[in-house]
XYZ file of C-alpha atoms in Angstrom:
692
model
C 24.539 9.302 -9.972
C 24.934 5.967 -8.172
C 23.159 7.465 -5.169
C 20.197 8.419 -7.330
C 19.973 4.839 -8.611
C 19.845 3.594 -5.017
C 16.968 5.990 -4.244
C 15.099 4.868 -7.355
C 15.630 1.229 -6.410
C 14.087 1.872 -2.984
C 11.014 3.389 -4.639
C 10.653 0.394 -6.947
C 11.030 -2.021 -4.016
C 8.234 -0.171 -2.223
C 5.809 -0.546 -5.118
C 6.675 -4.223 -5.641
C 6.174 -4.905 -1.928
C 2.853 -3.043 -1.986
C 1.698 -5.119 -4.971
C 2.563 -8.381 -3.191
C 0.724 -7.359 -0.014
C -2.289 -6.155 -2.020
C -2.443 -9.507 -3.827
C -2.449 -11.345 -0.483
C -5.177 -9.104 0.929
C -7.444 -9.417 -2.097
C -6.986 -13.188 -2.102
C -8.367 -13.603 1.430
C -11.827 -15.021 2.212
C -14.797 -12.640 1.701
C -17.282 -14.278 4.078
C -20.957 -15.019 3.397
C -23.316 -13.571 0.783
C -24.701 -10.875 3.086
C -21.216 -9.637 3.873
C -20.310 -9.634 0.181
C -23.425 -7.593 -0.637
C -22.600 -4.995 2.031
C -18.945 -4.836 0.970
C -19.901 -4.380 -2.684
C -22.210 -1.479 -1.754
C -19.386 0.251 0.144
C -16.902 -0.316 -2.681
C -19.321 0.945 -5.321
C -20.116 4.118 -3.364
C -16.455 4.869 -2.608
C -15.345 4.323 -6.198
C -18.167 6.493 -7.542
C -17.273 9.340 -5.204
C -13.569 9.239 -5.990
C -14.259 9.126 -9.734
C -16.606 12.119 -9.565
C -14.183 14.020 -7.328
C -11.214 13.527 -9.642
C -13.262 14.418 -12.727
C -14.438 17.615 -11.051
C -10.801 18.592 -10.421
C -9.713 18.174 -14.042
C -10.654 21.756 -15.119
C -8.769 23.240 -12.150
C -5.659 21.159 -12.851
C -5.713 22.012 -16.567
C -6.075 25.768 -15.941
C -3.230 25.821 -13.395
C -1.014 23.761 -15.730
C -1.619 26.225 -18.586
C -0.764 29.182 -16.333
C 2.419 27.478 -15.171
C 3.302 26.573 -18.755
C 3.031 30.203 -19.830
C 5.114 31.309 -16.857
C 7.746 28.680 -17.679
C 8.530 30.612 -20.859
C 8.033 34.159 -19.533
C 8.959 34.360 -15.849
C 10.556 31.184 -14.536
C 13.171 30.896 -17.328
C 14.534 27.466 -16.447
C 16.414 27.409 -19.773
C 15.197 23.854 -20.338
C 13.264 24.537 -23.540
C 10.122 22.828 -22.162
C 7.404 23.835 -19.653
C 9.140 21.947 -16.847
C 7.108 23.374 -13.968
C 3.819 22.643 -15.716
C 4.899 19.085 -16.489
C 5.988 18.553 -12.879
C 2.663 19.954 -11.678
C 0.667 17.532 -13.831
C 2.802 14.588 -12.740
C 2.384 15.572 -9.078
C -1.390 15.853 -9.412
C -1.634 12.483 -11.158
C 0.656 10.739 -8.650
C -1.266 12.157 -5.682
C -4.559 10.965 -7.123
C -3.060 7.589 -8.012
C -1.732 7.013 -4.487
C -5.161 7.728 -2.997
C -6.914 5.598 -5.612
C -4.711 2.547 -5.021
C -4.905 2.769 -1.238
C -8.673 3.210 -1.190
C -9.315 0.390 -3.650
C -7.395 -2.033 -1.449
C -9.114 -0.715 1.701
C -12.649 -1.232 0.336
C -11.717 -4.819 -0.437
C -9.933 -5.431 2.858
C -12.858 -4.381 5.074
C -15.009 -7.403 4.251
C -11.990 -9.717 4.427
C -11.088 -8.324 7.860
C -14.628 -9.082 9.065
C -14.350 -12.600 7.642
C -10.945 -13.087 9.293
C -12.425 -11.921 12.618
C -14.709 -14.965 12.441
C -11.517 -17.021 12.835
C -9.627 -14.945 15.355
C -8.243 -11.554 16.378
C -4.727 -11.943 14.969
C -5.868 -12.904 11.420
C -8.162 -9.866 11.384
C -5.345 -7.592 12.560
C -3.051 -8.938 9.842
C -5.567 -8.288 7.057
C -6.431 -4.769 8.271
C -2.810 -3.812 8.887
C -1.724 -5.282 5.544
C -4.284 -3.059 3.829
C -2.850 -0.023 5.609
C 0.634 -1.151 4.623
C -0.355 -1.041 0.954
C -1.464 2.573 1.399
C 1.656 3.617 3.315
C 4.230 1.918 1.103
C 2.480 3.032 -2.097
C 2.557 6.661 -0.977
C 6.281 6.679 -0.220
C 7.163 4.630 -3.308
C 5.323 6.859 -5.761
C 6.481 10.008 -3.948
C 10.166 9.148 -3.960
C 10.111 7.916 -7.560
C 8.257 11.034 -8.735
C 10.621 13.547 -7.122
C 13.783 11.628 -8.020
C 12.908 10.964 -11.672
C 11.879 14.580 -12.280
C 15.067 15.817 -10.601
C 17.166 13.539 -12.793
C 15.379 14.783 -15.926
C 15.308 18.526 -15.176
C 18.214 18.852 -12.697
C 16.457 22.010 -11.480
C 14.617 21.781 -8.173
C 12.666 24.989 -8.835
C 10.968 23.153 -11.717
C 10.461 20.019 -9.616
C 8.690 22.182 -7.011
C 5.733 22.035 -9.398
C 5.442 18.349 -8.455
C 4.812 19.369 -4.857
C 2.304 21.997 -5.993
C 0.353 19.375 -7.954
C 0.414 16.940 -5.043
C -0.752 19.641 -2.603
C -3.575 20.785 -4.881
C -5.096 17.325 -5.162
C -4.425 16.587 -1.487
C -6.347 19.611 -0.250
C -9.406 18.891 -2.355
C -9.236 15.180 -1.508
C -8.907 15.884 2.218
C -11.624 18.538 2.316
C -14.014 16.732 -0.029
C -13.506 13.352 1.620
C -13.735 14.899 5.079
C -17.018 16.631 4.296
C -18.436 13.415 2.848
C -17.468 11.170 5.747
C -18.464 13.528 8.536
C -21.753 14.547 6.929
C -22.710 10.882 6.715
C -21.356 10.099 10.195
C -22.987 13.066 11.929
C -26.290 12.668 10.103
C -26.638 8.934 10.724
C -25.563 9.216 14.387
C -27.905 12.091 15.224
C -30.983 10.354 13.872
C -30.041 6.718 14.453
C -28.289 6.704 17.825
C -29.663 9.839 19.490
C -33.223 10.093 18.139
C -34.170 6.502 17.243
C -31.988 4.831 19.879
C -30.708 2.112 17.538
C -27.094 0.812 17.684
C -24.216 2.172 15.655
C -23.966 0.539 12.186
C -27.497 -0.821 12.515
C -28.602 -2.097 9.056
C -31.919 -0.240 9.418
C -30.131 3.118 9.326
C -30.036 4.477 5.730
C -26.885 6.500 6.482
C -24.712 3.586 7.603
C -23.407 2.624 4.148
C -22.619 6.291 3.413
C -20.751 6.434 6.740
C -18.722 3.345 5.764
C -18.010 4.831 2.332
C -16.857 8.035 3.997
C -14.310 6.180 6.137
C -12.579 5.133 2.929
C -12.751 8.345 0.893
C -11.872 10.565 3.847
C -9.614 8.576 6.155
C -7.843 6.456 3.515
C -7.744 8.363 0.210
C -7.757 11.764 1.964
C -5.100 10.947 4.540
C -2.987 9.222 1.882
C -3.036 12.323 -0.329
C -2.297 14.499 2.720
C 0.826 12.626 3.757
C 1.896 12.082 0.146
C 2.276 15.828 -0.314
C 3.965 16.163 3.113
C 6.443 13.503 2.085
C 7.341 15.000 -1.292
C 7.244 18.537 0.143
C 9.854 17.670 2.767
C 12.199 16.205 0.142
C 11.693 19.136 -2.253
C 12.352 21.724 0.461
C 15.560 19.970 1.522
C 16.884 19.725 -2.039
C 15.843 23.335 -2.746
C 17.799 24.587 0.253
C 20.751 22.420 -0.759
C 20.614 23.973 -4.225
C 21.035 27.422 -2.700
C 24.255 26.467 -0.927
C 27.487 28.043 -2.051
C 28.920 24.619 -2.918
C 26.303 24.129 -5.633
C 26.585 27.704 -6.818
C 30.309 27.097 -7.276
C 29.589 24.303 -9.739
C 29.427 21.155 -7.623
C 26.631 19.840 -9.859
C 23.024 18.839 -9.384
C 23.963 15.520 -7.743
C 26.064 16.955 -4.943
C 25.814 14.925 -1.712
C 23.830 17.692 -0.025
C 21.146 17.418 -2.724
C 20.915 13.618 -2.929
C 21.131 12.928 0.824
C 17.396 13.640 1.417
C 16.454 11.227 -1.383
C 18.741 8.513 -0.040
C 17.386 9.093 3.463
C 13.837 8.697 2.160
C 14.882 5.490 0.415
C 16.420 4.168 3.635
C 13.194 5.015 5.428
C 11.226 2.918 2.929
C 13.370 -0.149 3.623
C 13.125 0.457 7.392
C 9.334 0.786 7.195
C 8.960 -2.409 5.167
C 11.072 -4.342 7.672
C 9.102 -2.810 10.535
C 5.811 -4.198 9.202
C 7.033 -7.754 9.881
C 7.252 -6.996 13.606
C 3.507 -6.312 13.973
C 1.883 -9.349 15.638
C -0.683 -9.914 18.383
C -1.843 -12.832 20.500
C -5.353 -14.224 20.144
C -6.410 -13.018 23.608
C -4.707 -9.644 23.257
C -6.319 -6.712 25.042
C -6.274 -3.082 23.927
C -2.835 -2.369 25.388
C -1.244 -5.409 23.769
C -2.770 -4.540 20.402
C -1.466 -0.997 20.722
C 2.013 -2.217 21.557
C 1.917 -4.603 18.599
C 1.720 -1.567 16.318
C 4.166 0.438 18.417
C 6.796 -2.266 18.102
C 6.594 -1.969 14.325
C 6.956 1.832 14.402
C 9.787 1.775 16.941
C 11.618 -0.956 15.005
C 11.366 1.092 11.805
C 12.672 4.158 13.643
C 15.621 2.265 15.089
C 16.481 0.839 11.671
C 16.284 4.314 10.127
C 18.800 5.630 12.650
C 21.155 2.782 11.737
C 20.681 3.379 7.997
C 21.161 7.131 8.445
C 24.436 6.466 10.263
C 25.573 4.218 7.400
C 24.666 6.922 4.862
C 26.589 9.474 6.894
C 29.701 7.296 6.997
C 29.631 6.340 3.314
C 28.387 9.571 1.720
C 28.956 12.723 3.750
C 30.872 12.126 7.022
C 28.774 15.041 8.261
C 27.378 13.899 11.588
C 25.497 17.172 11.961
C 23.138 15.970 9.222
C 22.671 12.746 11.148
C 21.764 14.797 14.221
C 19.103 16.652 12.214
C 17.535 13.379 11.121
C 17.453 12.012 14.654
C 15.969 15.241 16.045
C 13.102 15.105 13.548
C 12.454 11.402 14.116
C 12.438 11.769 17.907
C 10.167 14.830 17.731
C 7.691 12.946 15.551
C 7.660 9.959 17.908
C 7.059 12.123 20.981
C 4.301 14.079 19.212
C 2.575 10.809 18.314
C 2.786 9.549 21.906
C 1.553 12.894 23.263
C -1.431 12.832 20.910
C -2.191 9.290 22.057
C -2.083 10.453 25.693
C -4.658 13.172 25.070
C -6.995 11.043 22.925
C -6.889 7.457 24.275
C -9.384 6.453 26.961
C -6.531 4.642 28.724
C -5.380 8.019 30.081
C -6.894 10.682 32.310
C -7.598 13.525 29.786
C -10.158 11.495 27.833
C -11.540 9.840 30.953
C -12.231 13.310 32.344
C -14.186 14.085 29.190
C -16.147 10.859 29.732
C -16.855 11.778 33.345
C -18.211 15.153 32.193
C -20.963 13.296 30.298
C -22.766 12.701 33.602
C -23.708 16.387 33.687
C -24.692 16.756 30.027
C -23.405 17.499 26.558
C -22.340 21.066 27.396
C -19.744 19.955 29.956
C -18.492 17.237 27.567
C -17.842 19.890 24.928
C -16.218 22.298 27.407
C -13.921 19.601 28.790
C -13.023 18.373 25.296
C -12.074 21.834 24.033
C -9.975 22.479 27.137
C -8.202 19.142 26.698
C -7.534 19.975 23.046
C -6.014 23.320 23.974
C -3.750 21.720 26.567
C -2.626 19.158 23.998
C -0.733 21.851 22.070
C 1.968 22.131 24.737
C 4.070 19.017 24.053
C 3.958 19.137 20.210
C 4.892 22.821 20.167
C 7.752 22.196 22.582
C 9.009 19.217 20.536
C 8.862 21.044 17.221
C 10.560 24.086 18.761
C 13.414 21.989 20.160
C 13.751 20.127 16.846
C 13.959 23.449 14.961
C 16.617 24.865 17.288
C 18.706 21.694 17.240
C 18.428 21.249 13.469
C 19.347 24.889 12.808
C 22.326 24.613 15.156
C 23.441 21.464 13.307
C 22.968 22.592 9.698
C 20.960 25.798 9.432
C 17.721 25.832 7.444
C 18.906 22.791 5.503
C 18.988 20.997 8.844
C 15.361 21.952 9.539
C 14.395 20.476 6.180
C 16.357 17.299 6.987
C 14.517 17.056 10.312
C 11.264 17.082 8.338
C 12.560 14.346 6.039
C 13.697 12.333 9.061
C 10.281 12.671 10.679
C 8.560 11.417 7.515
C 11.092 8.809 6.373
C 9.277 5.924 8.085
C 5.923 7.117 6.736
C 5.425 3.720 5.098
C 4.596 2.108 8.448
C 3.277 5.197 10.228
C 0.621 5.686 7.570
C -0.086 1.928 7.658
C -1.098 2.165 11.326
C -3.369 5.098 10.448
C -4.992 3.706 7.284
C -5.622 0.420 9.096
C -8.201 2.156 11.328
C -10.928 2.815 8.716
C -10.636 -0.788 7.514
C -11.226 -2.077 11.050
C -14.103 0.392 11.484
C -15.717 -0.823 8.263
C -15.217 -4.447 9.325
C -17.129 -3.756 12.525
C -19.940 -2.148 10.559
C -20.130 -5.119 8.205
C -20.208 -7.526 11.172
C -23.102 -5.561 12.716
C -25.085 -5.286 9.494
C -24.545 -8.956 8.605
C -25.652 -10.055 12.116
C -22.466 -12.027 12.734
C -21.721 -13.724 16.040
C -21.271 -11.193 18.898
C -17.732 -12.511 19.412
C -16.850 -11.322 15.905
C -18.102 -7.837 16.721
C -16.088 -7.882 19.949
C -12.943 -8.585 17.941
C -13.666 -5.894 15.369
C -14.559 -3.448 18.159
C -11.160 -4.093 19.750
C -9.479 -3.356 16.422
C -11.720 -0.317 15.893
C -10.874 1.157 19.307
C -7.221 0.673 18.496
C -7.814 2.281 15.096
C -9.280 5.387 16.719
C -6.137 5.806 18.799
C -3.741 5.155 15.917
C -5.752 7.530 13.717
C -5.434 10.289 16.319
C -1.729 9.531 16.662
C -1.365 9.654 12.889
C -3.062 13.033 12.764
C -0.686 14.385 15.414
C 2.241 13.001 13.435
C 0.888 14.605 10.240
C 0.486 17.973 11.959
C 4.039 17.905 13.322
C 5.420 17.000 9.914
C 3.350 19.774 8.338
C 4.894 22.374 10.646
C 8.477 21.346 9.867
C 7.811 20.964 6.142
C 6.020 24.314 5.914
C 8.887 26.063 7.717
C 11.437 24.479 5.389
C 9.371 25.526 2.357
C 9.119 29.039 3.842
C 12.916 29.176 4.038
C 13.217 27.935 0.442
C 10.719 30.597 -0.693
C 12.591 33.318 1.190
C 15.842 32.349 -0.534
C 14.182 32.189 -3.957
C 12.511 35.575 -3.435
C 15.749 37.196 -2.251
C 14.440 37.840 1.247
C 17.295 35.970 2.914
C 20.703 34.659 1.876
C 22.151 31.431 3.195
C 25.789 30.586 3.622
C 27.385 27.229 2.767
C 26.472 25.982 6.257
C 22.764 26.690 5.631
C 22.625 29.523 8.154
C 21.588 33.123 7.552
C 24.316 35.308 6.094
C 24.660 38.884 4.932
C 22.320 39.849 2.106
C 18.629 39.774 1.268
C 15.964 42.293 2.115
C 14.841 40.353 5.180
C 11.403 40.105 6.807
C 10.995 42.945 9.291
C 7.785 42.194 11.185
C 7.431 45.865 12.152
C 7.028 46.963 8.542
C 3.306 47.690 7.969
C 2.783 45.496 4.890
C 4.600 42.567 6.500
C 2.614 42.991 9.711
C -0.585 42.979 7.654
C 0.583 39.815 5.904
C 1.285 38.215 9.286
C -2.215 39.037 10.572
C -3.877 37.787 7.397
C -1.851 34.581 7.589
C -2.932 33.991 11.193
C -6.559 34.579 10.182
C -6.629 32.169 7.235
C -6.648 28.896 9.263
C -9.702 30.120 11.188
C -11.581 31.152 8.045
C -10.641 27.882 6.371
C -11.798 25.849 9.386
C -15.056 27.793 9.572
C -15.787 27.141 5.902
C -15.129 23.410 6.208
C -17.132 23.039 9.428
C -20.082 24.934 7.964
C -19.855 22.673 4.934
C -20.094 19.591 7.160
C -23.080 21.110 8.966
C -24.975 21.836 5.754
C -24.197 18.424 4.269
C -25.121 16.649 7.514
C -28.484 18.417 7.549
C -29.260 16.833 4.201
C -28.454 13.377 5.597
C -30.526 14.026 8.738
C -33.545 15.024 6.650
C -33.172 11.985 4.375
C -32.750 9.463 7.218
C -35.760 10.916 9.026
C -37.782 10.743 5.800
C -36.946 7.097 5.245
C -37.709 6.152 8.842
C -41.049 7.920 8.448
C -42.064 6.831 4.947
C -40.655 3.333 4.367
C -43.064 0.780 5.926
C -41.341 -1.868 8.020
C -37.946 -0.192 8.054
C -37.741 0.209 11.831
C -39.089 -3.316 12.288
C -36.334 -4.712 10.097
C -38.641 -6.130 7.424
C -37.718 -3.530 4.765
C -34.370 -2.304 3.442
C -33.262 1.361 3.511
C -32.336 3.307 0.380
C -28.643 3.661 1.250
C -27.666 4.796 -2.253
C -29.718 7.965 -1.764
C -27.631 8.980 1.278
C -24.394 8.229 -0.586
C -25.520 10.474 -3.432
C -26.486 13.315 -1.063
C -23.088 13.186 0.660
C -21.266 13.028 -2.680
C -23.022 16.038 -4.198
C -22.619 18.068 -1.005
C -18.920 17.263 -0.638
C -18.051 18.086 -4.247
C -19.923 21.387 -4.060
C -18.599 22.477 -0.670
C -14.903 21.686 -1.256
C -14.449 24.323 -3.975
C -14.249 27.551 -1.943
C -11.793 26.341 0.759
C -9.591 24.763 -1.907
C -9.443 27.873 -4.070
C -8.771 30.081 -1.052
C -5.562 28.184 -0.293
C -4.216 28.864 -3.800
C -5.508 32.402 -4.310
C -4.521 33.881 -0.912
C -0.712 33.605 -1.276
C -0.733 34.609 -4.945
C -2.898 37.674 -4.269
C -0.766 38.673 -1.280
C 2.452 38.328 -3.277
C 1.253 40.501 -6.140
C -0.594 43.105 -4.026
C 1.649 43.503 -0.958
C 4.898 41.989 -2.223
C 7.052 38.965 -1.498
C 8.086 40.186 1.975
C 4.440 40.502 3.049
C 3.859 37.006 1.678
C 6.672 35.794 3.924
C 4.791 37.359 6.839
C 1.600 35.598 5.729
C 3.345 32.221 5.743
C 4.803 32.829 9.204
C 1.384 33.807 10.551
C -0.373 30.840 8.957
C 2.119 28.306 10.338
C 2.008 29.816 13.839
C -1.788 29.895 14.109
C -2.565 26.889 11.933
C -0.198 24.555 13.775
C -1.900 25.284 17.134
C -5.420 25.145 15.744
C -4.809 21.859 13.937
C -3.437 20.180 17.077
C -6.294 21.475 19.206
C -8.997 20.330 16.785
C -7.488 16.901 16.118
C -6.897 16.167 19.810
C -10.278 17.461 20.992
C -12.100 15.500 18.294
C -10.206 12.298 19.070
C -10.845 12.737 22.783
C -14.600 13.191 22.262
C -14.692 10.079 20.084
C -12.912 7.852 22.589
C -14.782 9.386 25.532
C -17.970 8.074 23.921
C -16.402 4.644 23.491
C -15.311 4.632 27.132
C -18.906 5.213 28.186
C -20.022 2.449 25.812
C -17.738 0.019 27.670
C -20.193 0.239 30.568
C -18.838 3.271 32.414
C -21.099 6.076 33.722
C -24.237 4.105 32.833
C -23.112 2.582 29.537
C -25.017 2.486 26.271
C -28.479 4.029 26.259
C -27.896 6.144 29.378
C -28.156 9.920 29.526
C -24.382 10.048 29.866
C -24.069 8.051 26.650
C -26.354 10.456 24.786
C -24.270 13.400 26.016
C -21.061 11.655 24.962
C -22.520 10.926 21.529
C -23.331 14.614 21.059
C -19.746 15.488 22.007
C -18.518 12.941 19.480
C -20.738 14.470 16.799
C -19.237 17.908 17.491
C -15.763 16.391 17.330
C -16.275 14.635 13.994
C -15.548 17.681 11.770
C -12.839 18.762 14.217
C -10.743 15.616 13.860
C -11.639 14.377 10.380
C -12.299 17.489 8.286
C -11.069 20.861 9.494
C -8.125 19.815 11.672
C -6.392 17.483 9.184
C -7.086 19.816 6.256
C -5.127 22.584 7.969
C -1.941 20.543 7.441
C -2.370 20.794 3.703
C -3.408 24.453 3.842
C -0.080 25.386 5.457
C 2.032 23.376 3.023
C 0.029 24.285 -0.069
C 0.367 28.022 0.574
C 4.107 27.556 1.146
C 4.662 25.502 -2.009
C 2.555 27.942 -4.088
C 4.740 30.761 -2.773
C 7.899 28.862 -3.675
C 6.707 28.078 -7.212
C 5.566 31.655 -7.930
C 8.491 33.384 -6.156
C 10.182 34.472 -9.434
C 6.941 36.124 -10.560
C 6.603 38.064 -7.308
C 10.164 39.348 -7.706
C 9.722 40.239 -11.379
C 6.403 42.095 -10.983
C 6.317 45.146 -8.649
C 3.691 44.916 -5.890
C 0.551 47.032 -6.254
C 0.875 48.557 -2.777
C 4.164 50.103 -1.701
C 4.775 51.957 1.552
């Protein structure tokens, strides 16, 4: 029980630290009246969207909670006397929404303060933007660890606590899809009309879609990404504890707080402390260039990783003396680091893949798109190799429990990793505010430097999220297979005699595999079509305002920005429903129609195809974005040239790739796995409709 108290203390420390940093950020200077007016408009739009999104999800959450409550008494049979799974689900949904809400509310206040700090210097602006991201990262891990640990202490039944992960995944998917549709509809629509058709600069105050674009950065890249990694974080811990609970040692009566069960929680707590200490390493000089800024953030991440290895060794010595577990943690952490660096290589304009995409702009948009897709496909090689090696090593060390520990190790320093990701939208917003407020060009140069860095860290964060999703989904798949009786694990976590198994040559399992491989493509198509339809509405509205508002193009009249925010909001809330429901319905329908073994095949197929597709889309989209920025630095003709127009069109194509469909696939994989784990007893109890 002492170990549980330590884990809880780490969660509390995280939230206290986040509160202190948030207080410092909010207390910073807000700049002049024009900047305050722009910042207030962004904050109002973001808050309105998030409020409407959460309210629209209430009926879905209530219905699912009622279903789970009924099943608690009829199928799950936890013998707790209360609807434990339903309660966990509600708590998970609330915590996921709360993490996104807190992070976004700090971000929409930090953007204007970052712009104001950039009037003083580069380092003050970096500190404000990074501090805002730190609030998001540390809040996510603090709430996540506290939620899982407290529920486990209360129920002492991880199958009930799995409902917490289900609730977190449900909100995360809708938040990621809805926020992604909003931000990319506004971004694509305003860029197509403003930059390509009208030839005005990015973030020009005459463009009616600019405020909606700035709002979208916060609801999509802050609240959405926060919810995404929140459910990855709790999912990794739940899968590890679930696999520990299936070990023979626990079955023999070792108790709920056996070292194998509490080790993942303690490891997550150690990661929180390491991440907090790592944030103090992030510094930059006033004349820092792109590379020095990038290394300023890298030092923080590497320091946190090194500290985690030390803390994990201490935990191993004091708690388990099982150095195989330590090896699992290190394998996951190293894999995550390499995946992040590989994603950076394929998306940063400092390296040849993105520069080749930029060079293709000299021959038109078609070659930009071809080169970007090819680069995205090539980018799958290193992440797949790293995850494969991590899986083999972790299984050799500690079986499926080791794979789950590798996922926990990869995500343990999420507090600082997410900080470097969530910092990007704040810097992007600061640049937009500087442009719209007509600040000194030197201020915009500083915010542009931070923005370019933010694009790279965002792409790196997406690669990190995808890698963590693959390991977490595989661990959840193993936990589902044990719960459904498909496999049996020995005390070492490896496969043993027993279970029906998953024979891929059985027709229903093969069908499940094919359906699972198809789902990521259908899901991506639905989300990309949604962005296209929503963007069309923004394009029509921006064109209408340019045409009908006298003096708008001359700068003597103000655009109706609120109208574009409302169009994006209504489109996003409408379009997110079908993809979100598909992720919940598909595994449940497969389990009841084809059986639990076919559902295992579906999960294998979805992870295999979805992992590749997510990497390809995130890397291609990031490469197109930075290829445009490389041209804007004065290469291949610079801004306003034909090459620039071609690069902008490539960037527009890449927007839904990297910020909507690609990142949402992470949650699709984990949500289907956690739904399968939660409903596994029902699939076993109810005979499948189709039997061969």
